[in-house]
Amino acid sequence: MNQVNLTGRLSRDVELRYTQSGKAVGTGSIAVTRKFKSANGERETDFINFTMWGKPVENFASFTHKGSQVGLSGSWQVRNYENKDGQRVYVNELVADNFDLLESKSQSQNQTAQPQNNKTQQTGFNPFNGNSNTEISDEDLPF
């Protein structure tokens, strides 16, 4: 069974577009904090890309913005394509078909207005450049 449930904050506003046939498609990224701590005692965050289709994404884009705490559910998809340089590119993403808003609109707006005390943002950490420190001790494992 391919069922994924994620809870986190939107790392950017949903990018809403329409196909040539008029179907809505939206893409974004959700910041999900890991359950365990790293070797230096901090919780790390994964930035997971998602795609959502149809009326759900129109509603989702209308009611959320960068920093909104949300729950997403759907299926995991791995796709690949050849870029203009002839290299094979693999894309892993959540294809979300359902969402939950996990805070009120006023809470969400307050969260965006206050600067985040998040080391990832302060240091300019890029989770996609392969330089993340994911070393953990056995004590930090959830099992």
Coordinates of C-alpha atoms in Angstrom, one line a residue:
M1 CA 0.0 0.0 0.0
N2 CA 1.4 3.4 -0.9
Q3 CA -0.1 5.9 1.6
V4 CA 1.9 8.8 3.0
N5 CA 0.8 11.3 5.8
L6 CA 2.9 14.3 6.5
T7 CA 2.5 17.1 9.1
G8 CA 4.6 20.3 8.8
R9 CA 4.7 23.9 7.6
L10 CA 4.7 25.1 4.1
S11 CA 8.2 26.3 3.1
R12 CA 6.7 28.5 0.4
D13 CA 3.4 29.5 -1.1
V14 CA 1.7 26.9 -3.3
E15 CA 2.5 27.5 -7.0
L16 CA -0.9 27.1 -8.7
R17 CA -1.0 26.6 -12.5
Y18 CA -3.5 25.2 -15.0
T19 CA -3.0 22.7 -17.7
Q20 CA -4.0 23.4 -21.3
S21 CA -7.2 21.5 -20.6
G22 CA -7.9 23.8 -17.6
K23 CA -7.2 21.4 -14.8
A24 CA -5.6 23.0 -11.7
V25 CA -2.2 21.7 -10.6
G26 CA -0.2 23.0 -7.6
T27 CA 3.3 22.3 -6.3
G28 CA 5.0 23.2 -3.1
S29 CA 7.2 22.1 -0.3
I30 CA 6.5 21.1 3.2
A31 CA 9.0 21.3 6.1
V32 CA 8.7 18.2 8.3
T33 CA 10.7 17.9 11.5
R34 CA 12.3 14.5 12.2
K35 CA 11.3 12.5 15.3
F36 CA 14.8 12.0 16.4
K37 CA 17.7 14.3 17.3
S38 CA 21.0 14.5 15.4
A39 CA 24.4 13.9 17.1
N40 CA 24.6 17.5 18.1
G41 CA 21.2 17.3 19.9
E42 CA 19.1 19.2 17.4
R43 CA 16.1 18.1 15.4
E44 CA 16.6 18.2 11.7
T45 CA 14.0 19.2 9.1
D46 CA 13.3 17.5 5.7
F47 CA 11.8 19.6 2.9
I48 CA 9.5 17.4 0.9
N49 CA 8.1 18.4 -2.5
F50 CA 4.4 17.8 -3.2
T51 CA 2.0 18.0 -6.1
M52 CA -1.8 18.3 -5.8
W53 CA -4.4 18.4 -8.5
G54 CA -7.9 19.7 -9.2
K55 CA -10.3 21.5 -6.9
P56 CA -8.4 20.4 -3.7
V57 CA -5.3 22.4 -4.8
E58 CA -7.4 25.5 -5.6
N59 CA -8.9 25.4 -2.1
F60 CA -5.5 24.6 -0.5
A61 CA -3.8 27.5 -2.3
S62 CA -6.6 29.8 -1.2
F63 CA -6.5 29.0 2.5
T64 CA -2.7 28.6 3.0
H65 CA 0.5 30.5 2.6
K66 CA 4.2 30.1 3.5
G67 CA 4.4 29.0 7.1
S68 CA 1.0 27.5 7.4
Q69 CA 0.9 24.3 9.5
V70 CA -0.8 21.6 7.4
G71 CA -1.3 17.9 7.2
L72 CA -1.0 16.3 3.7
S73 CA -1.9 12.8 2.7
G74 CA -1.5 10.9 -0.6
S75 CA 0.9 8.6 -2.3
W76 CA 4.6 8.7 -2.9
Q77 CA 5.8 9.0 -6.5
V78 CA 9.1 8.6 -8.2
R79 CA 9.4 9.8 -11.7
N80 CA 12.3 10.6 -14.0
Y81 CA 13.1 12.5 -17.1
E82 CA 16.0 13.5 -19.3
N83 CA 17.1 17.1 -18.9
K84 CA 18.4 19.3 -21.7
D85 CA 22.0 18.1 -21.0
G86 CA 20.9 14.5 -21.6
Q87 CA 21.2 13.5 -17.9
R88 CA 18.5 11.4 -16.2
V89 CA 16.9 13.3 -13.4
Y90 CA 14.9 11.5 -10.7
V91 CA 12.1 13.3 -8.8
N92 CA 10.6 12.0 -5.5
E93 CA 7.4 13.7 -4.3
L94 CA 4.2 13.3 -2.5
V95 CA 1.2 13.4 -4.8
A96 CA -1.3 14.8 -2.2
D97 CA -5.0 14.2 -2.6
N98 CA -6.1 15.4 0.8
F99 CA -5.2 18.1 3.3
D100 CA -6.0 19.3 6.8
L101 CA -5.5 22.9 8.0
L102 CA -3.9 22.5 11.5
E103 CA -4.2 26.0 12.8
S104 CA -6.6 28.9 12.6
K105 CA -6.0 31.6 10.0
S106 CA -4.9 34.1 12.7
Q107 CA -2.4 31.7 14.2
S108 CA -1.0 31.0 10.8
Q109 CA -0.7 34.8 10.1
N110 CA 1.1 35.3 13.4
Q111 CA 3.5 32.5 12.7
T112 CA 4.5 34.1 9.4
A113 CA 4.9 37.6 10.9
Q114 CA 7.3 36.3 13.6
P115 CA 10.8 35.4 12.6
Q116 CA 11.4 31.7 12.9
N117 CA 14.1 30.5 15.3
N118 CA 15.1 27.8 12.9
K119 CA 18.8 27.0 12.3
T120 CA 18.0 25.8 8.8
Q121 CA 16.8 29.3 7.8
Q122 CA 19.6 31.1 9.8
T123 CA 22.5 29.3 8.2
G124 CA 21.1 29.2 4.7
F125 CA 21.2 25.4 4.7
N126 CA 20.1 23.8 1.5
P127 CA 18.7 20.3 2.0
F128 CA 19.1 19.4 -1.7
N129 CA 22.9 20.0 -2.0
G130 CA 23.9 16.8 -0.3
N131 CA 25.9 18.5 2.5
S132 CA 23.5 17.8 5.3
N133 CA 24.8 16.3 8.6
T134 CA 22.6 13.3 9.2
E135 CA 24.8 11.6 11.8
I136 CA 22.8 10.3 14.7
S137 CA 23.5 8.2 17.8
D138 CA 21.6 5.0 18.7
E139 CA 20.0 6.9 21.6
D140 CA 18.2 9.2 19.2
L141 CA 16.5 6.4 17.3
P142 CA 12.8 6.1 17.9
F143 CA 12.9 2.3 17.9

